[in-house]
Amino acid sequence: MILVTGSTGTFGSAVLKKLQEREMVIKEATSSSLDWNNPETFEKVLKGVEKVFLISPPNFADFDKKMIPFIKEAKNANVKFILFSTVYGIDQSPENTLAKSEKIIIKSGINHTIVRPNFIFQNFINYDIQTIKNSNIYLPTKNSKTSYIDVRDVANASAIILENPEKHFGKAYTLTGSESLSHEQFAEIFSNVLGKKVVNIAPSNDEYKDTLLSYNLPQEMVDFMSYLYAAIEAGYFTSITNDYKMITGKNPTTAREFIELNRSIFMA
C-alpha cells in the first residue's frame, strides 16, 4: 500500500491521480487523518503502509522537527520506501527545513528517493489566473528565466518511481521542463495561443509586495512570495535537467502545450 500525503494539495492530488491510473493500492493522508502537529496520528496513518509519497505542507518552517517522530513511526510500521518531494535547489540551502528533512530521511535507514521539482506551470492558474485573464503577467522577475515543469509530469515521474522504487534507491532528481523561459517569453506564448495581446508588466519587488498586501493577503505569505520571485530574478531557477526524461523516457510538457491544454481556463 502507498500512503500519499498532501493528497488534496496540488502535488499530492496529481500523484494520487497518476497512481490511481496505474491501479495501485493507495491510502490518502489528509489533514484530518495526518496532523503534523500531533505525532499521535502517525501510527494509524502508517499502519499497513509499505511506501510513502511524502511532501511538506506549505509554510512549515520547522518541518524537519516534525519529520523525526514521523520517521521513527515509519520504521516501527516497517515502511520499505519513502519518496520525498521537496523543491528545486534546496540542496544548496543546507539550513532550510526541507534540506534538513532530506538529511533525516537519508540517514534514516529507510530506502528513499528525493525529487526536487522547479516552479510548476499550474502556478499561472493557482495564483495568476486573474491577471492573465486581464491580459497581463504581473510578476517581479525582469528578464530572468525559469525552467517551469507541469505538475502532471512531476506526478508521472513520482508514480513511476513508486511503482518500481528499487531502480531509484538513494537517488535525488531535479525535475525541470525542457525550456528555460522569461515571463516576457511566456507573455508572447500566451498571446499566440489565446489570440489576444498579453503583456508582461514586470513590477519591482516592492511594487509586487504592495499589490499583494492590497489584496489583504497575510504578511507572511507576501514575504514568502516576494522571496521566491526575488530568487527567480537572481537567476537561481534557470537550469534545465534531463532527469524527467531519464525517469519516464518522455519529454516534459512545454509551455505552449500547457497553455493550449488549459486555453479555456485562461479565456474563461
Short mmCIF file of C-alpha atoms in Angstrom, two decimals:
data_model
loop_
_atom_site.label_atom_id
_atom_site.label_comp_id
_atom_site.label_asym_id
_atom_site.label_seq_id
_atom_site.Cartn_x
_atom_site.Cartn_y
_atom_site.Cartn_z
CA MET A 1 0.00 0.00 0.00
CA ILE A 2 1.19 3.52 -0.85
CA LEU A 3 0.48 6.41 1.51
CA VAL A 4 0.05 9.73 -0.31
CA THR A 5 0.49 12.72 1.99
CA GLY A 6 -0.91 16.10 0.98
CA SER A 7 -3.44 14.24 -1.14
CA THR A 8 -5.72 17.26 -1.52
CA GLY A 9 -2.91 19.64 -2.49
CA THR A 10 -1.62 20.44 -5.98
CA PHE A 11 1.24 17.92 -5.91
CA GLY A 12 -0.35 15.22 -3.79
CA SER A 13 -3.61 15.16 -5.75
CA ALA A 14 -1.69 14.90 -9.04
CA VAL A 15 0.37 11.98 -7.71
CA LEU A 16 -2.79 10.33 -6.37
CA LYS A 17 -4.42 10.53 -9.80
CA LYS A 18 -1.41 9.00 -11.55
CA LEU A 19 -1.26 6.14 -9.05
CA GLN A 20 -4.99 5.52 -9.48
CA GLU A 21 -4.49 5.36 -13.24
CA ARG A 22 -1.93 2.61 -12.58
CA GLU A 23 -4.47 0.82 -10.35
CA MET A 24 -2.12 0.80 -7.38
CA VAL A 25 -3.34 0.36 -3.80
CA ILE A 26 -3.42 3.79 -2.19
CA LYS A 27 -4.08 5.28 1.22
CA GLU A 28 -4.78 9.01 1.32
CA ALA A 29 -3.45 11.19 4.10
CA THR A 30 -5.43 14.38 4.56
CA SER A 31 -5.29 16.97 7.31
CA SER A 32 -7.99 15.07 9.15
CA SER A 33 -6.01 11.80 9.27
CA LEU A 34 -2.42 13.13 9.39
CA ASP A 35 -1.84 16.05 11.74
CA TRP A 36 1.81 17.08 11.56
CA ASN A 37 1.40 18.90 14.87
CA ASN A 38 0.15 15.74 16.55
CA PRO A 39 2.55 12.76 16.31
CA GLU A 40 -0.12 10.55 17.84
CA THR A 41 -1.80 10.47 14.40
CA PHE A 42 1.28 8.94 12.74
CA GLU A 43 0.81 5.35 13.90
CA LYS A 44 -2.69 4.97 12.49
CA VAL A 45 -1.95 6.64 9.17
CA LEU A 46 1.15 4.48 8.61
CA LYS A 47 -0.50 1.18 9.51
CA GLY A 48 -0.19 -1.30 6.64
CA VAL A 49 1.85 1.12 4.51
CA GLU A 50 4.88 -0.09 2.54
CA LYS A 51 5.66 3.06 0.52
CA VAL A 52 5.15 6.77 1.20
CA PHE A 53 4.87 9.76 -1.08
CA LEU A 54 5.92 12.48 1.33
CA ILE A 55 5.54 16.23 0.84
CA SER A 56 5.69 19.06 3.35
CA PRO A 57 2.59 21.18 3.97
CA PRO A 58 3.10 24.80 2.86
CA ASN A 59 4.67 27.31 5.22
CA PHE A 60 6.08 24.80 7.72
CA ALA A 61 9.30 26.50 8.82
CA ASP A 62 10.18 23.61 11.13
CA PHE A 63 9.14 20.58 9.10
CA ASP A 64 12.40 18.79 9.95
CA LYS A 65 11.27 18.69 13.59
CA LYS A 66 8.01 17.02 12.52
CA MET A 67 9.98 14.51 10.48
CA ILE A 68 11.85 13.00 13.42
CA PRO A 69 8.82 11.33 15.07
CA PHE A 70 7.28 10.53 11.66
CA ILE A 71 10.38 8.63 10.52
CA LYS A 72 10.55 6.83 13.87
CA GLU A 73 6.96 5.67 13.43
CA ALA A 74 7.59 4.75 9.78
CA LYS A 75 10.39 2.44 10.91
CA ASN A 76 8.11 0.94 13.55
CA ALA A 77 5.50 0.33 10.83
CA ASN A 78 8.13 -1.36 8.64
CA VAL A 79 7.79 1.16 5.80
CA LYS A 80 10.06 0.00 2.97
CA PHE A 81 10.39 3.15 0.84
CA ILE A 82 9.88 6.92 1.01
CA LEU A 83 9.68 9.24 -2.00
CA PHE A 84 10.24 12.74 -0.66
CA SER A 85 9.21 15.70 -2.82
CA THR A 86 10.98 18.94 -1.93
CA VAL A 87 11.95 21.87 -4.17
CA TYR A 88 14.47 22.74 -6.85
CA GLY A 89 17.87 23.77 -5.48
CA ILE A 90 17.09 23.03 -1.83
CA ASP A 91 20.32 21.05 -1.55
CA GLN A 92 22.14 24.38 -1.92
CA SER A 93 20.41 25.77 1.20
CA PRO A 94 21.51 23.41 3.99
CA GLU A 95 19.85 25.43 6.76
CA ASN A 96 16.42 25.25 5.14
CA THR A 97 13.96 22.98 6.90
CA LEU A 98 13.42 20.89 3.74
CA ALA A 99 17.16 20.37 3.30
CA LYS A 100 17.36 19.27 6.93
CA SER A 101 14.39 16.96 6.32
CA GLU A 102 16.16 15.40 3.35
CA LYS A 103 19.13 14.60 5.58
CA ILE A 104 16.88 12.99 8.18
CA ILE A 105 15.45 10.66 5.52
CA ILE A 106 18.87 9.90 4.05
CA LYS A 107 20.18 8.92 7.48
CA SER A 108 17.03 7.03 8.50
CA GLY A 109 18.00 3.67 7.04
CA ILE A 110 14.75 3.54 5.05
CA ASN A 111 15.18 3.19 1.29
CA HIS A 112 14.37 6.53 -0.30
CA THR A 113 14.37 8.76 -3.36
CA ILE A 114 14.18 12.56 -3.48
CA VAL A 115 12.58 14.63 -6.23
CA ARG A 116 13.15 18.39 -6.39
CA PRO A 117 10.70 19.99 -8.85
CA ASN A 118 11.13 23.51 -10.19
CA PHE A 119 8.25 26.03 -10.34
CA ILE A 120 5.15 24.46 -11.91
CA PHE A 121 3.05 25.78 -14.79
CA GLN A 122 -0.03 25.40 -12.59
CA ASN A 123 1.09 28.50 -10.65
CA PHE A 124 -0.28 30.52 -13.56
CA ILE A 125 -3.70 29.03 -12.77
CA ASN A 126 -3.49 28.79 -8.98
CA TYR A 127 -2.11 32.28 -8.35
CA ASP A 128 -2.03 34.38 -11.52
CA ILE A 129 -5.19 33.44 -13.39
CA GLN A 130 -7.00 36.75 -12.92
CA THR A 131 -4.11 38.89 -14.19
CA ILE A 132 -3.76 36.67 -17.25
CA LYS A 133 -7.49 36.93 -17.91
CA ASN A 134 -6.86 40.68 -17.77
CA SER A 135 -4.15 40.22 -20.43
CA ASN A 136 -1.19 40.72 -18.07
CA ILE A 137 1.59 38.81 -16.35
CA TYR A 138 2.38 40.65 -13.14
CA LEU A 139 5.48 39.05 -11.60
CA PRO A 140 8.68 40.77 -10.38
CA THR A 141 11.26 38.81 -12.33
CA LYS A 142 12.52 41.26 -15.00
CA ASN A 143 14.13 39.20 -17.80
CA SER A 144 15.25 36.24 -15.68
CA LYS A 145 14.26 32.77 -16.84
CA THR A 146 12.75 29.73 -15.16
CA SER A 147 12.58 26.10 -16.31
CA TYR A 148 8.95 25.54 -15.31
CA ILE A 149 7.57 21.99 -15.26
CA ASP A 150 3.99 20.68 -15.39
CA VAL A 151 2.87 19.20 -12.05
CA ARG A 152 1.39 16.30 -14.01
CA ASP A 153 4.91 15.49 -15.19
CA VAL A 154 6.16 15.62 -11.61
CA ALA A 155 3.35 13.24 -10.71
CA ASN A 156 4.11 10.93 -13.62
CA ALA A 157 7.77 10.66 -12.61
CA SER A 158 6.74 10.11 -8.99
CA ALA A 159 4.30 7.33 -9.90
CA ILE A 160 6.94 5.54 -11.97
CA ILE A 161 9.39 5.73 -9.06
CA LEU A 162 6.78 4.46 -6.59
CA GLU A 163 5.83 1.56 -8.84
CA ASN A 164 9.43 0.29 -9.12
CA PRO A 165 11.42 2.08 -6.42
CA GLU A 166 14.38 -0.32 -6.45
CA LYS A 167 15.73 1.36 -9.59
CA HIS A 168 15.84 4.69 -7.77
CA PHE A 169 17.09 3.89 -4.28
CA GLY A 170 19.32 6.62 -2.87
CA LYS A 171 18.92 8.93 -5.87
CA ALA A 172 17.91 12.60 -5.99
CA TYR A 173 16.33 14.04 -9.13
CA THR A 174 15.91 17.68 -10.10
CA LEU A 175 12.77 17.89 -12.24
CA THR A 176 12.53 20.73 -14.76
CA GLY A 177 10.89 21.37 -18.09
CA SER A 178 12.84 21.29 -21.35
CA GLU A 179 12.77 25.09 -21.74
CA SER A 180 14.04 27.98 -19.66
CA LEU A 181 11.78 30.97 -20.37
CA SER A 182 11.38 34.52 -19.14
CA HIS A 183 7.93 35.85 -18.34
CA GLU A 184 8.31 38.10 -21.38
CA GLN A 185 8.57 34.94 -23.48
CA PHE A 186 5.60 33.47 -21.61
CA ALA A 187 3.60 36.59 -22.49
CA GLU A 188 4.37 36.01 -26.17
CA ILE A 189 3.25 32.38 -25.97
CA PHE A 190 0.07 33.32 -24.08
CA SER A 191 -0.63 35.97 -26.75
CA ASN A 192 -0.21 33.49 -29.60
CA VAL A 193 -2.28 30.72 -28.02
CA LEU A 194 -5.06 32.89 -26.58
CA GLY A 195 -5.32 35.12 -29.63
CA LYS A 196 -5.02 38.32 -27.63
CA LYS A 197 -2.17 40.55 -26.50
CA VAL A 198 -0.79 39.51 -23.10
CA VAL A 199 1.71 41.98 -21.63
CA ASN A 200 4.48 41.22 -19.14
CA ILE A 201 4.38 44.16 -16.72
CA ALA A 202 7.31 43.05 -14.50
CA PRO A 203 6.84 45.30 -11.44
CA SER A 204 9.60 45.84 -8.92
CA ASN A 205 9.61 43.51 -5.95
CA ASP A 206 8.37 46.29 -3.68
CA GLU A 207 5.53 47.12 -6.07
CA TYR A 208 4.61 43.45 -6.20
CA LYS A 209 4.52 43.19 -2.40
CA ASP A 210 2.38 46.33 -2.14
CA THR A 211 -0.06 44.86 -4.67
CA LEU A 212 -0.36 41.59 -2.74
CA LEU A 213 -0.87 43.46 0.52
CA SER A 214 -3.66 45.48 -1.13
CA TYR A 215 -5.47 42.15 -1.60
CA ASN A 216 -5.33 41.70 2.18
CA LEU A 217 -3.02 38.69 1.95
CA PRO A 218 -1.14 37.82 5.15
CA GLN A 219 2.25 39.50 5.52
CA GLU A 220 3.93 36.11 5.93
CA MET A 221 2.59 34.91 2.58
CA VAL A 222 3.52 38.18 0.87
CA ASP A 223 7.08 37.94 2.18
CA PHE A 224 7.32 34.32 1.04
CA MET A 225 6.11 35.11 -2.49
CA SER A 226 8.46 38.08 -2.64
CA TYR A 227 11.36 35.84 -1.61
CA LEU A 228 10.54 33.26 -4.29
CA TYR A 229 10.35 35.75 -7.13
CA ALA A 230 13.48 37.55 -5.94
CA ALA A 231 15.23 34.20 -6.30
CA ILE A 232 13.93 33.89 -9.87
CA GLU A 233 15.11 37.41 -10.64
CA ALA A 234 18.53 36.45 -9.30
CA GLY A 235 18.67 33.60 -11.83
CA TYR A 236 18.53 30.67 -9.40
CA PHE A 237 15.88 28.68 -11.30
CA THR A 238 17.18 28.70 -14.87
CA SER A 239 18.93 25.34 -15.24
CA ILE A 240 17.46 22.51 -17.30
CA THR A 241 17.99 18.86 -16.39
CA ASN A 242 17.32 15.63 -18.24
CA ASP A 243 16.06 13.87 -15.11
CA TYR A 244 12.40 13.74 -16.13
CA LYS A 245 13.18 12.05 -19.44
CA MET A 246 15.65 9.73 -17.73
CA ILE A 247 12.90 8.52 -15.38
CA THR A 248 9.97 8.41 -17.82
CA GLY A 249 11.51 8.09 -21.27
CA LYS A 250 9.38 11.05 -22.37
CA ASN A 251 9.92 14.75 -22.95
CA PRO A 252 8.33 17.11 -20.41
CA THR A 253 5.32 19.25 -21.32
CA THR A 254 6.25 22.53 -23.00
CA ALA A 255 4.84 25.93 -22.06
CA ARG A 256 2.86 26.09 -25.30
CA GLU A 257 1.39 22.62 -24.76
CA PHE A 258 0.35 23.54 -21.22
CA ILE A 259 -1.32 26.80 -22.28
CA GLU A 260 -3.07 25.14 -25.23
CA LEU A 261 -4.39 22.39 -22.96
CA ASN A 262 -5.72 24.97 -20.48
CA ARG A 263 -6.81 27.60 -23.01
CA SER A 264 -10.44 27.52 -21.88
CA ILE A 265 -9.40 28.26 -18.30
CA PHE A 266 -7.27 31.24 -19.30
CA MET A 267 -10.02 32.54 -21.58
CA ALA A 268 -12.95 31.98 -19.19
#
